[in-house]
C-alpha positions as a Python dict, from the first residue, in 0.01 Angstrom:
ca = {
    (1, 'M'): (0, 0, 0),
    (2, 'P'): (221, -298, 92),
    (3, 'K'): (466, -395, -181),
    (4, 'S'): (334, -751, -177),
    (5, 'V'): (-3, -631, -302),
    (6, 'S'): (-22, -619, -683),
    (7, 'T'): (-162, -316, -863),
    (8, 'R'): (-463, -519, -974),
    (9, 'S'): (-523, -649, -621),
    (10, 'A'): (-483, -301, -476),
    (11, 'Y'): (-738, -162, -721),
    (12, 'K'): (-978, -443, -638),
    (13, 'M'): (-933, -390, -266),
    (14, 'L'): (-991, -12, -285),
    (15, 'T'): (-1293, -59, -512),
    (16, 'C'): (-1435, -308, -262),
    (17, 'I'): (-1381, -70, 28),
    (18, 'Y'): (-1570, 216, -135),
    (19, 'L'): (-1839, -17, -273),
    (20, 'C'): (-1901, -163, 69),
    (21, 'R'): (-1901, 184, 229),
    (22, 'T'): (-2177, 276, -17),
    (23, 'L'): (-2367, -44, 53),
    (24, 'L'): (-2346, 20, 426),
    (25, 'F'): (-2562, 329, 371),
    (26, 'F'): (-2844, 91, 291),
    (27, 'A'): (-2755, -148, 574),
    (28, 'P'): (-3097, -139, 743),
    (29, 'Y'): (-3250, -277, 422),
    (30, 'A'): (-2973, -516, 317),
    (31, 'D'): (-2964, -828, 530),
    (32, 'F'): (-2720, -991, 292),
    (33, 'L'): (-2445, -756, 416),
    (34, 'E'): (-2439, -954, 741),
    (35, 'K'): (-2297, -1253, 556),
    (36, 'K'): (-1917, -1259, 557),
    (37, 'S'): (-1907, -1430, 219),
    (38, 'Y'): (-2004, -1100, 55),
    (39, 'L'): (-1713, -903, 206),
    (40, 'C'): (-1337, -914, 147),
    (41, 'T'): (-1076, -929, 424),
    (42, 'T'): (-1027, -553, 419),
    (43, 'C'): (-1399, -496, 459),
    (44, 'H'): (-1405, -730, 759),
    (45, 'T'): (-1178, -471, 920),
    (46, 'L'): (-1433, -204, 835),
    (47, 'M'): (-1692, -421, 1004),
    (48, 'N'): (-1467, -440, 1310),
    (49, 'G'): (-1440, -820, 1276),
    (50, 'K'): (-1787, -887, 1414),
    (51, 'E'): (-2005, -1144, 1239),
    (52, 'K'): (-2340, -967, 1253),
    (53, 'Q'): (-2266, -603, 1332),
    (54, 'I'): (-2334, -346, 1062),
    (55, 'M'): (-2111, -44, 1091),
    (56, 'K'): (-2328, 265, 1058),
    (57, 'Q'): (-2228, 512, 793),
    (58, 'R'): (-2021, 786, 951),
    (59, 'I'): (-2101, 1141, 847),
    (60, 'Y'): (-1826, 1394, 914),
    (61, 'P'): (-1938, 1749, 1000),
    (62, 'I'): (-1710, 1924, 750),
    (63, 'G'): (-1813, 2288, 733),
    (64, 'I'): (-2119, 2224, 953),
    (65, 'Q'): (-2164, 2523, 1184),
    (66, 'S'): (-2518, 2454, 1303),
    (67, 'F'): (-2536, 2236, 1614),
    (68, 'E'): (-2902, 2159, 1550),
    (69, 'K'): (-2831, 2042, 1194),
    (70, 'L'): (-2536, 1836, 1315),
    (71, 'R'): (-2742, 1655, 1579),
    (72, 'R'): (-3061, 1604, 1377),
    (73, 'D'): (-2881, 1480, 1065),
    (74, 'G'): (-2659, 1232, 1249),
    (75, 'Y'): (-2315, 1389, 1205),
    (76, 'I'): (-2033, 1282, 1436),
    (77, 'Y'): (-2004, 1514, 1736),
    (78, 'V'): (-1709, 1532, 1974),
    (79, 'D'): (-1880, 1612, 2302),
    (80, 'K'): (-1768, 1949, 2443),
    (81, 'T'): (-2084, 2010, 2644),
    (82, 'A'): (-1926, 1953, 2987),
    (83, 'L'): (-1702, 2253, 2920),
    (84, 'I'): (-2000, 2450, 2791),
    (85, 'Y'): (-2190, 2380, 3112),
    (86, 'K'): (-1890, 2502, 3311),
    (87, 'L'): (-1883, 2822, 3105),
    (88, 'V'): (-2245, 2913, 3158),
    (89, 'T'): (-2247, 2831, 3529),
    (90, 'T'): (-1920, 2996, 3637),
    (91, 'G'): (-1910, 3326, 3449),
    (92, 'S'): (-2095, 3578, 3235),
    (93, 'Y'): (-1856, 3730, 2979),
    (94, 'Y'): (-1601, 3545, 2771),
    (95, 'F'): (-1364, 3590, 2482),
    (96, 'L'): (-1205, 3302, 2290),
    (97, 'S'): (-939, 3331, 2021),
    (98, 'R'): (-876, 3032, 1796),
    (99, 'P'): (-756, 2989, 1435),
    (100, 'R'): (-1009, 2974, 1154),
    (101, 'R'): (-1185, 2641, 1090),
    (102, 'F'): (-1133, 2537, 1451),
    (103, 'G'): (-1498, 2507, 1552),
    (104, 'K'): (-1569, 2850, 1701),
    (105, 'S'): (-1894, 2893, 1506),
    (106, 'L'): (-2015, 2546, 1607),
    (107, 'L'): (-1936, 2630, 1970),
    (108, 'L'): (-2156, 2941, 1954),
    (109, 'S'): (-2431, 2747, 1778),
    (110, 'T'): (-2418, 2490, 2060),
    (111, 'L'): (-2450, 2768, 2316),
    (112, 'E'): (-2747, 2908, 2123),
    (113, 'A'): (-2924, 2569, 2123),
    (114, 'Y'): (-2860, 2540, 2497),
    (115, 'F'): (-3001, 2885, 2576),
    (116, 'R'): (-3305, 2823, 2355),
    (117, 'G'): (-3378, 2522, 2575),
    (118, 'K'): (-3352, 2259, 2299),
    (119, 'R'): (-3290, 1975, 2539),
    (120, 'E'): (-3365, 1706, 2281),
    (121, 'L'): (-3051, 1802, 2087),
    (122, 'F'): (-2834, 1718, 2388),
    (123, 'E'): (-2957, 1365, 2448),
    (124, 'G'): (-2666, 1135, 2529),
    (125, 'L'): (-2425, 1422, 2584),
    (126, 'A'): (-2256, 1518, 2911),
    (127, 'I'): (-2467, 1829, 2969),
    (128, 'E'): (-2788, 1622, 2970),
    (129, 'Q'): (-2691, 1488, 3313),
    (130, 'L'): (-2544, 1817, 3438),
    (131, 'E'): (-2825, 2061, 3357),
    (132, 'Q'): (-3145, 2025, 3557),
    (133, 'N'): (-3322, 2346, 3453),
    (134, 'W'): (-3353, 2401, 3078),
    (135, 'T'): (-3459, 2767, 3067),
    (136, 'V'): (-3561, 2916, 2732),
    (137, 'R'): (-3387, 3253, 2692),
    (138, 'P'): (-3372, 3517, 2419),
    (139, 'V'): (-3054, 3481, 2212),
    (140, 'L'): (-2891, 3758, 2008),
    (141, 'H'): (-2645, 3586, 1775),
    (142, 'L'): (-2433, 3819, 1559),
    (143, 'D'): (-2219, 3663, 1285),
    (144, 'L'): (-1965, 3907, 1140),
    (145, 'N'): (-1809, 3639, 923),
    (146, 'I'): (-2065, 3691, 648),
    (147, 'G'): (-1952, 4036, 540),
    (148, 'K'): (-1684, 4180, 315),
    (149, 'Y'): (-1537, 4482, 487),
    (150, 'D'): (-1381, 4711, 229),
    (151, 'A'): (-1572, 5038, 268),
    (152, 'P'): (-1662, 5267, 561),
    (153, 'D'): (-2029, 5162, 554),
    (154, 'S'): (-1967, 4786, 511),
    (155, 'L'): (-1977, 4721, 884),
    (156, 'D'): (-2276, 4951, 940),
    (157, 'K'): (-2480, 4755, 686),
    (158, 'I'): (-2407, 4420, 855),
    (159, 'L'): (-2492, 4554, 1201),
    (160, 'D'): (-2803, 4732, 1072),
    (161, 'N'): (-2928, 4411, 915),
    (162, 'A'): (-2887, 4215, 1240),
    (163, 'L'): (-3052, 4486, 1447),
    (164, 'T'): (-3346, 4509, 1205),
    (165, 'V'): (-3412, 4134, 1240),
    (166, 'W'): (-3407, 4161, 1621),
    (167, 'E'): (-3628, 4472, 1616),
    (168, 'E'): (-3890, 4284, 1417),
    (169, 'Q'): (-3914, 4049, 1713),
    (170, 'Y'): (-3866, 4284, 2008),
    (171, 'G'): (-3971, 4625, 1871),
    (172, 'T'): (-3799, 4963, 1833),
    (173, 'G'): (-3755, 5279, 2037),
    (174, 'P'): (-3807, 5628, 1886),
    (175, 'S'): (-3494, 5773, 2050),
    (176, 'E'): (-3266, 5491, 1936),
    (177, 'T'): (-3083, 5667, 1655),
    (178, 'T'): (-2740, 5499, 1669),
    (179, 'L'): (-2637, 5136, 1626),
    (180, 'A'): (-2529, 5111, 1991),
    (181, 'L'): (-2855, 5267, 2120),
    (182, 'R'): (-3062, 5031, 1906),
    (183, 'F'): (-2865, 4733, 2038),
    (184, 'K'): (-2914, 4854, 2396),
    (185, 'G'): (-3290, 4895, 2344),
    (186, 'I'): (-3324, 4548, 2191),
    (187, 'V'): (-3148, 4388, 2490),
    (188, 'Q'): (-3374, 4571, 2734),
    (189, 'R'): (-3699, 4488, 2554),
    (190, 'A'): (-3600, 4123, 2504),
    (191, 'V'): (-3563, 4081, 2879),
    (192, 'E'): (-3882, 4274, 2959),
    (193, 'Q'): (-4087, 4073, 2709),
    (194, 'T'): (-3957, 3725, 2800),
    (195, 'G'): (-3877, 3764, 3167),
    (196, 'H'): (-3532, 3614, 3116),
    (197, 'R'): (-3189, 3768, 3067),
    (198, 'V'): (-3040, 3743, 2718),
    (199, 'A'): (-2746, 3552, 2576),
    (200, 'I'): (-2533, 3760, 2337),
    (201, 'L'): (-2311, 3562, 2100),
    (202, 'V'): (-2073, 3737, 1858),
    (203, 'D'): (-1894, 3522, 1600),
    (204, 'E'): (-1570, 3651, 1441),
    (205, 'Y'): (-1591, 3985, 1618),
    (206, 'D'): (-1257, 4089, 1461),
    (207, 'K'): (-1334, 4018, 1093),
    (208, 'P'): (-1380, 4387, 1002),
    (209, 'M'): (-1054, 4486, 1174),
    (210, 'L'): (-856, 4206, 1011),
    (211, 'Q'): (-980, 4284, 662),
    (212, 'A'): (-884, 4647, 713),
    (213, 'I'): (-522, 4579, 813),
    (214, 'G'): (-312, 4815, 606),
    (215, 'N'): (-588, 5075, 581),
    (216, 'E'): (-557, 5288, 895),
    (217, 'E'): (-851, 5515, 809),
    (218, 'L'): (-1085, 5220, 759),
    (219, 'Q'): (-966, 5055, 1078),
    (220, 'K'): (-1036, 5379, 1264),
    (221, 'E'): (-1392, 5388, 1120),
    (222, 'Y'): (-1456, 5029, 1228),
    (223, 'R'): (-1300, 5084, 1569),
    (224, 'N'): (-1522, 5385, 1632),
    (225, 'T'): (-1828, 5178, 1538),
    (226, 'L'): (-1743, 4861, 1729),
    (227, 'K'): (-1624, 5020, 2052),
    (228, 'P'): (-1964, 5163, 2160),
    (229, 'F'): (-2151, 4870, 2006),
    (230, 'Y'): (-1962, 4612, 2213),
    (231, 'G'): (-1979, 4852, 2507),
    (232, 'V'): (-2346, 4753, 2544),
    (233, 'L'): (-2225, 4426, 2699),
    (234, 'K'): (-2096, 4629, 2992),
    (235, 'T'): (-2365, 4893, 3028),
    (236, 'M'): (-2648, 4636, 3013),
    (237, 'D'): (-2490, 4389, 3253),
    (238, 'G'): (-2808, 4341, 3455),
    (239, 'Y'): (-2995, 4225, 3145),
    (240, 'I'): (-2734, 3977, 3020),
    (241, 'K'): (-2699, 3612, 3124),
    (242, 'L'): (-2397, 3545, 2901),
    (243, 'G'): (-2187, 3738, 2654),
    (244, 'F'): (-1947, 3538, 2438),
    (245, 'L'): (-1720, 3677, 2166),
    (246, 'T'): (-1501, 3467, 1938),
    (247, 'G'): (-1240, 3566, 1686),
    (248, 'V'): (-904, 3483, 1538),
    (249, 'T'): (-719, 3770, 1705),
    (250, 'K'): (-735, 3991, 2009),
    (251, 'F'): (-685, 4358, 1929),
    (252, 'G'): (-533, 4551, 2216),
    (253, 'K'): (-427, 4909, 2157),
    (254, 'V'): (-684, 4953, 1883),
    (255, 'S'): (-928, 4951, 2173),
    (256, 'V'): (-1239, 4768, 2062),
    (257, 'F'): (-1184, 4590, 2395),
    (258, 'S'): (-1085, 4893, 2601),
    (259, 'D'): (-1430, 4929, 2759),
    (260, 'L'): (-1486, 4556, 2802),
    (261, 'N'): (-1277, 4492, 3112),
    (262, 'N'): (-1549, 4252, 3226),
    (263, 'L'): (-1455, 4001, 2950),
    (264, 'K'): (-1280, 3685, 3066),
    (265, 'D'): (-1024, 3582, 2804),
    (266, 'I'): (-1013, 3201, 2805),
    (267, 'S'): (-787, 3168, 2500),
    (268, 'M'): (-489, 3051, 2707),
    (269, 'R'): (-682, 2911, 3003),
    (270, 'R'): (-572, 2554, 3072),
    (271, 'D'): (-921, 2443, 3175),
    (272, 'Y'): (-1056, 2549, 2833),
    (273, 'I'): (-760, 2452, 2614),
    (274, 'D'): (-961, 2180, 2435),
    (275, 'I'): (-1296, 2359, 2404),
    (276, 'C'): (-1227, 2373, 2029),
    (277, 'G'): (-1023, 2122, 1834),
    (278, 'I'): (-961, 1754, 1905),
    (279, 'T'): (-727, 1603, 2166),
    (280, 'D'): (-538, 1279, 2117),
    (281, 'K'): (-772, 1113, 2368),
    (282, 'E'): (-1076, 1231, 2170),
    (283, 'L'): (-916, 1119, 1844),
    (284, 'H'): (-891, 760, 1966),
    (285, 'R'): (-1228, 767, 2143),
    (286, 'Y'): (-1432, 900, 1851),
    (287, 'F'): (-1224, 809, 1546),
    (288, 'D'): (-1033, 492, 1625),
    (289, 'K'): (-1222, 290, 1361),
    (290, 'D'): (-1148, 564, 1111),
    (291, 'L'): (-778, 538, 1191),
    (292, 'H'): (-789, 162, 1125),
    (293, 'T'): (-972, 218, 798),
    (294, 'L'): (-725, 489, 694),
    (295, 'A'): (-441, 248, 767),
    (296, 'D'): (-599, -18, 545),
    (297, 'V'): (-665, 223, 258),
    (298, 'Q'): (-316, 372, 273),
    (299, 'G'): (-148, 32, 307),
    (300, 'L'): (9, 126, 641),
    (301, 'D'): (-2, -28, 986),
    (302, 'Y'): (-212, 137, 1257),
    (303, 'E'): (82, 280, 1453),
    (304, 'T'): (234, 439, 1141),
    (305, 'V'): (-97, 602, 1046),
    (306, 'C'): (-137, 744, 1398),
    (307, 'L'): (212, 896, 1379),
    (308, 'E'): (147, 1039, 1033),
    (309, 'V'): (-183, 1196, 1144),
    (310, 'Q'): (-7, 1343, 1446),
    (311, 'K'): (282, 1481, 1241),
    (312, 'R'): (49, 1645, 990),
    (313, 'Y'): (-238, 1778, 1202),
    (314, 'D'): (-149, 1777, 1574),
    (315, 'G'): (74, 2021, 1759),
    (316, 'Y'): (-141, 2323, 1846),
    (317, 'H'): (-61, 2440, 2198),
    (318, 'F'): (-248, 2738, 2341),
    (319, 'N'): (-34, 2743, 2654),
    (320, 'F'): (289, 2576, 2759),
    (321, 'N'): (293, 2222, 2900),
    (322, 'T'): (-54, 2145, 2766),
    (323, 'S'): (-179, 1862, 2549),
    (324, 'G'): (-148, 1906, 2175),
    (325, 'I'): (-467, 1985, 1983),
    (326, 'Y'): (-543, 1844, 1638),
    (327, 'N'): (-683, 2067, 1366),
    (328, 'P'): (-1045, 1939, 1344),
    (329, 'F'): (-1100, 2053, 984),
    (330, 'S'): (-801, 1862, 849),
    (331, 'L'): (-879, 1552, 1056),
    (332, 'L'): (-1240, 1532, 938),
    (333, 'N'): (-1142, 1581, 575),
    (334, 'T'): (-874, 1313, 604),
    (335, 'F'): (-1123, 1059, 736),
    (336, 'D'): (-1389, 1160, 487),
    (337, 'A'): (-1155, 1117, 189),
    (338, 'M'): (-943, 845, 353),
    (339, 'A'): (-641, 1035, 221),
    (340, 'F'): (-388, 1279, 365),
    (341, 'G'): (-391, 1635, 236),
    (342, 'S'): (-336, 2001, 321),
    (343, 'Y'): (-705, 2059, 384),
    (344, 'W'): (-688, 2350, 629),
    (345, 'F'): (-434, 2539, 424),
    (346, 'A'): (-628, 2481, 103),
    (347, 'T'): (-922, 2683, 239),
    (348, 'G'): (-720, 3000, 200),
    (349, 'T'): (-455, 3202, 380),
    (350, 'P'): (-539, 3561, 475),
    (351, 'S'): (-352, 3811, 257),
    (352, 'Y'): (-293, 4038, 557),
    (353, 'L'): (-23, 3798, 681),
    (354, 'V'): (196, 3851, 376),
    (355, 'Y'): (115, 4222, 382),
    (356, 'L'): (255, 4248, 736),
    (357, 'L'): (567, 4044, 657),
    (358, 'K'): (650, 4252, 351),
    (359, 'K'): (552, 4587, 501),
    (360, 'H'): (788, 4538, 794),
    (361, 'H'): (1059, 4367, 583),
    (362, 'Y'): (1060, 4069, 812),
    (363, 'R'): (1341, 3812, 796),
    (364, 'L'): (1147, 3492, 724),
    (365, 'E'): (1397, 3268, 897),
    (366, 'E'): (1312, 3442, 1225),
    (367, 'I'): (954, 3314, 1215),
    (368, 'E'): (1082, 2974, 1330),
    (369, 'K'): (1154, 2929, 1699),
    (370, 'V'): (1086, 3296, 1768),
    (371, 'E'): (1069, 3402, 2135),
    (372, 'V'): (809, 3650, 2260),
    (373, 'T'): (658, 3773, 2586),
    (374, 'E'): (301, 3704, 2694),
    (375, 'D'): (212, 4068, 2624),
    (376, 'V'): (306, 4018, 2258),
    (377, 'L'): (90, 3706, 2236),
    (378, 'D'): (-202, 3861, 2416),
    (379, 'S'): (-301, 4132, 2171),
    (380, 'I'): (-238, 4293, 1835),
    (381, 'D'): (-151, 4654, 1766),
    (382, 'S'): (-236, 4727, 1403),
    (383, 'E'): (4, 5021, 1406),
    (384, 'G'): (294, 4815, 1541),
    (385, 'T'): (583, 4668, 1345),
    (386, 'N'): (577, 4311, 1474),
    (387, 'P'): (380, 4066, 1256),
    (388, 'I'): (436, 3772, 1493),
    (389, 'P'): (126, 3822, 1716),
    (390, 'V'): (-118, 3807, 1423),
    (391, 'I'): (70, 3511, 1268),
    (392, 'Y'): (48, 3328, 1602),
    (393, 'Q'): (-316, 3408, 1668),
    (394, 'S'): (-407, 3310, 1310),
    (395, 'G'): (-277, 2958, 1377),
    (396, 'Y'): (44, 2958, 1173),
    (397, 'L'): (260, 2952, 1486),
    (398, 'T'): (192, 2789, 1821),
    (399, 'I'): (352, 2767, 2165),
    (400, 'K'): (627, 2506, 2180),
    (401, 'D'): (813, 2598, 2500),
    (402, 'Y'): (832, 2848, 2784),
    (403, 'D'): (1117, 3004, 2984),
    (404, 'P'): (969, 3086, 3327),
    (405, 'E'): (1279, 3278, 3440),
    (406, 'F'): (1243, 3541, 3169),
    (407, 'G'): (874, 3490, 3087),
    (408, 'L'): (944, 3406, 2723),
    (409, 'Y'): (734, 3182, 2499),
    (410, 'M'): (903, 2998, 2212),
    (411, 'L'): (685, 2974, 1901),
    (412, 'D'): (711, 2748, 1600),
    (413, 'Y'): (494, 2588, 1333),
    (414, 'P'): (238, 2349, 1489),
    (415, 'N'): (273, 2072, 1230),
    (416, 'R'): (390, 1981, 882),
    (417, 'E'): (67, 2087, 710),
    (418, 'V'): (106, 2443, 835),
    (419, 'E'): (484, 2460, 796),
    (420, 'E'): (496, 2335, 440),
    (421, 'G'): (178, 2517, 336),
    (422, 'F'): (290, 2850, 479),
    (423, 'V'): (629, 2847, 308),
    (424, 'K'): (469, 2739, -22),
    (425, 'Y'): (217, 3019, 13),
    (426, 'L'): (495, 3276, 64),
    (427, 'M'): (691, 3174, -246),
    (428, 'P'): (485, 3360, -514),
    (429, 'F'): (505, 3681, -309),
    (430, 'Y'): (885, 3681, -298),
    (431, 'I'): (957, 3508, -629),
    (432, 'D'): (766, 3588, -944),
    (433, 'K'): (617, 3242, -981),
    (434, 'S'): (245, 3180, -964),
    (435, 'E'): (92, 2965, -695),
    (436, 'A'): (33, 2699, -962),
    (437, 'E'): (393, 2715, -1091),
    (438, 'A'): (569, 2713, -754),
    (439, 'P'): (529, 2341, -667),
    (440, 'F'): (660, 2236, -1009),
    (441, 'E'): (962, 2464, -976),
    (442, 'I'): (1047, 2315, -639),
    (443, 'R'): (1003, 1962, -774),
    (444, 'R'): (1243, 2037, -1062),
    (445, 'F'): (1489, 2195, -820),
    (446, 'V'): (1481, 1893, -585),
    (447, 'G'): (1517, 1659, -885),
    (448, 'E'): (1831, 1841, -996),
    (449, 'V'): (1971, 1825, -642),
    (450, 'R'): (1903, 1452, -618),
    (451, 'N'): (2065, 1387, -957),
    (452, 'G'): (2381, 1586, -882),
    (453, 'N'): (2300, 1843, -1150),
    (454, 'I'): (2475, 2135, -981),
    (455, 'D'): (2468, 2374, -1277),
    (456, 'G'): (2102, 2289, -1329),
    (457, 'F'): (1985, 2380, -980),
    (458, 'F'): (2202, 2694, -966),
    (459, 'H'): (2059, 2818, -1296),
    (460, 'R'): (1714, 2757, -1147),
    (461, 'L'): (1815, 2952, -835),
    (462, 'Q'): (1923, 3237, -1061),
    (463, 'S'): (1580, 3236, -1226),
    (464, 'F'): (1413, 3268, -884),
    (465, 'F'): (1614, 3583, -811),
    (466, 'A'): (1584, 3725, -1165),
    (467, 'D'): (1205, 3701, -1169),
    (468, 'A'): (1150, 3885, -841),
    (469, 'P'): (971, 4224, -869),
    (470, 'Y'): (1200, 4522, -801),
    (471, 'E'): (981, 4661, -522),
    (472, 'V'): (1005, 4332, -333),
    (473, 'I'): (1382, 4358, -335),
    (474, 'V'): (1450, 4724, -264),
    (475, 'G'): (1163, 4877, -68),
    (476, 'Q'): (1260, 5182, 136),
    (477, 'D'): (1603, 5064, 250),
    (478, 'P'): (1793, 4935, -57),
    (479, 'V'): (2112, 4821, 118),
    (480, 'R'): (1940, 4629, 395),
    (481, 'N'): (1658, 4497, 180),
    (482, 'V'): (1878, 4354, -96),
    (483, 'E'): (2045, 4144, 172),
    (484, 'L'): (1705, 4057, 319),
    (485, 'F'): (1574, 3959, -23),
    (486, 'F'): (1882, 3742, -80),
    (487, 'Q'): (1826, 3564, 251),
    (488, 'N'): (1446, 3533, 221),
    (489, 'V'): (1451, 3378, -127),
    (490, 'L'): (1716, 3124, -28),
    (491, 'F'): (1524, 3050, 291),
    (492, 'I'): (1201, 2976, 99),
    (493, 'V'): (1371, 2761, -165),
    (494, 'F'): (1582, 2556, 72),
    (495, 'R'): (1308, 2534, 335),
    (496, 'L'): (1078, 2378, 75),
    (497, 'A'): (1359, 2154, -49),
    (498, 'G'): (1405, 2047, 313),
    (499, 'F'): (1070, 1867, 306),
    (500, 'Y'): (1219, 1628, 51),
    (501, 'T'): (1591, 1640, 134),
    (502, 'Q'): (1790, 1709, 451),
    (503, 'V'): (1891, 2074, 488),
    (504, 'E'): (2092, 2250, 759),
    (505, 'Y'): (2073, 2625, 713),
    (506, 'H'): (2260, 2903, 897),
    (507, 'T'): (2274, 3276, 830),
    (508, 'S'): (2475, 3574, 950),
    (509, 'R'): (2552, 3920, 817),
    (510, 'G'): (2607, 3899, 441),
    (511, 'R'): (2647, 3521, 423),
    (512, 'I'): (2462, 3190, 437),
    (513, 'D'): (2611, 2847, 484),
    (514, 'L'): (2412, 2532, 437),
    (515, 'V'): (2447, 2156, 403),
    (516, 'L'): (2213, 1975, 164),
    (517, 'K'): (2198, 1596, 181),
    (518, 'T'): (2039, 1333, -45),
    (519, 'D'): (2085, 958, -55),
    (520, 'K'): (2374, 997, -304),
    (521, 'F'): (2520, 1345, -251),
    (522, 'I'): (2625, 1590, 18),
    (523, 'Y'): (2649, 1958, -79),
    (524, 'V'): (2838, 2196, 149),
    (525, 'M'): (2766, 2551, 30),
    (526, 'E'): (2880, 2896, 132),
    (527, 'F'): (2686, 3194, -8),
    (528, 'K'): (2857, 3533, 20),
    (529, 'Q'): (2702, 3867, -57),
    (530, 'G'): (2939, 4126, -204),
    (531, 'A'): (3233, 3881, -216),
    (532, 'T'): (3375, 3636, -468),
    (533, 'A'): (3297, 3269, -517),
    (534, 'E'): (3667, 3201, -455),
    (535, 'E'): (3644, 3363, -113),
    (536, 'A'): (3332, 3162, -32),
    (537, 'L'): (3498, 2834, -131),
    (538, 'A'): (3812, 2924, 62),
    (539, 'Q'): (3603, 2978, 376),
    (540, 'I'): (3455, 2627, 347),
    (541, 'N'): (3807, 2483, 345),
    (542, 'E'): (3951, 2716, 609),
    (543, 'K'): (3665, 2659, 854),
    (544, 'G'): (3655, 2283, 786),
    (545, 'Y'): (3281, 2283, 713),
    (546, 'A'): (3312, 1958, 517),
    (547, 'D'): (3538, 1769, 761),
    (548, 'A'): (3244, 1605, 937),
    (549, 'F'): (3159, 1414, 615),
    (550, 'A'): (3507, 1280, 535),
    (551, 'S'): (3409, 920, 615),
    (552, 'D'): (3067, 939, 447),
    (553, 'S'): (3032, 717, 140),
    (554, 'R'): (2820, 972, -48),
    (555, 'T'): (2974, 1204, -308),
    (556, 'L'): (3075, 1533, -145),
    (557, 'Y'): (3061, 1869, -323),
    (558, 'K'): (3196, 2194, -178),
    (559, 'I'): (3044, 2497, -349),
    (560, 'G'): (3136, 2862, -308),
    (561, 'V'): (2870, 3108, -427),
    (562, 'S'): (2884, 3485, -476),
    (563, 'F'): (2578, 3712, -472),
    (564, 'S'): (2598, 4047, -653),
    (565, 'D'): (2427, 4351, -502),
    (566, 'E'): (2426, 4525, -838),
    (567, 'Q'): (2270, 4234, -1028),
    (568, 'R'): (2061, 4131, -724),
    (569, 'N'): (2134, 3772, -822),
    (570, 'I'): (2378, 3484, -789),
    (571, 'E'): (2682, 3594, -988),
    (572, 'R'): (2907, 3286, -988),
    (573, 'W'): (2963, 2949, -824),
    (574, 'L'): (3272, 2731, -792),
    (575, 'V'): (3261, 2357, -723),
    (576, 'E'): (3531, 2146, -561),
}
């Protein structure tokens, strides 16, 4: 809100905005809304400055996974149907990996509506002009997202339920005694009864495997079930018009895909990069009025709002040198509430991510700007020791650069929402603070840093180390893991502080040096494990770490810190 606007005026303006948005719902019955005298200056912006144009109420499809519901109920739809037409006319079997809440389910629902011949739902969309023959086909749509997979028979029950529904329509065969044989028989009878090949759509194919990470026996059970079940897509090729599988991850060596060499993986294909999510071009085509409204509500200019939206929600790259993709879930929620927030992250982070990081004693700092080969990105081995592939495919890392000489992809957080949310999410698992307590602890820590309360923020740092569970620190390799614990806790704390202050952070064996800057203070710190605070402070002076700030007007503190292996905590600090 501009500083020139008083609190009372701001309240009046915001009240008017939401009142007029409500009144616009009844626009067809309220001729008086066409008169400018009933609207404030801000609301004229909502009306796009036109004397007699009523802006229709915009309904954002938050959580809407049914294409038919979306179209019939008047939700906003970003037209992806030209890409869908290309899919169905240039291939038969596809796999697409995208993070959760990215529109995969809506994509499959759109394909289902297309194959059921519901032409009326596509009026005004690109495919209406492209498709000349709207053939009604049988569709077998399997949604594995609905189940909780925690027992050997959990998957069987979900598959059995889907097969039973299809058998009620297409009949059963007496010799079909397994899940795969029943699926095969249903496909065959559907084609024979309708005269048209089937479309098979599988949503979140990998949900059972993901929920079983950490339980090798359960993963083996699910793998043995899914492998022959999905194998039907290959053996019944002549009966299938299209097979499309979506998921968050692509499992490789676990072999649910080993028999499906006919699947075309379009996850990194440049021509399908934007089949889910929203491009910058689409943002301004479909949501430009929303950006203007958001700017008015937030008291910002249009350019600043566009930059803020980009910083928070853009930045997903599913190949190198491609356009950034905005997270659709966060964008829609932002426009619906006319407020910024961590909407995608608030819907929940899979616990298997933290399980993998802790199981393999991963150095958290190495998540940022990590380099990997395409083979690592392409698939997940549940028995491997590298958590990066699943973190990338889950949407917490994205492609930022590529080295063609060595074939290496550089990964990093896509945007601030993910970066800040992920580090905040990690904190309770490495420090014994609840998810509710963690933000308040960081706020207090940053406040002490900003106020120059050195003893205060070091005592708080000590509490972070002291409260950590023993098993988090030691694990199976006490010497290495105490050092790793020391580095991971400091990384989390100072990474979170870095969202509110300026932090430069460097690590090497047994030591960490960092520079922390506020508007009043500069802190040059050296942390040493298994050495004295005097030695740490001496290194700051000997190496000239603080020399670069000699002419800075802010107060400079040099701080040497010792970390005790025995106490597993900060032992002492010296300030100069």
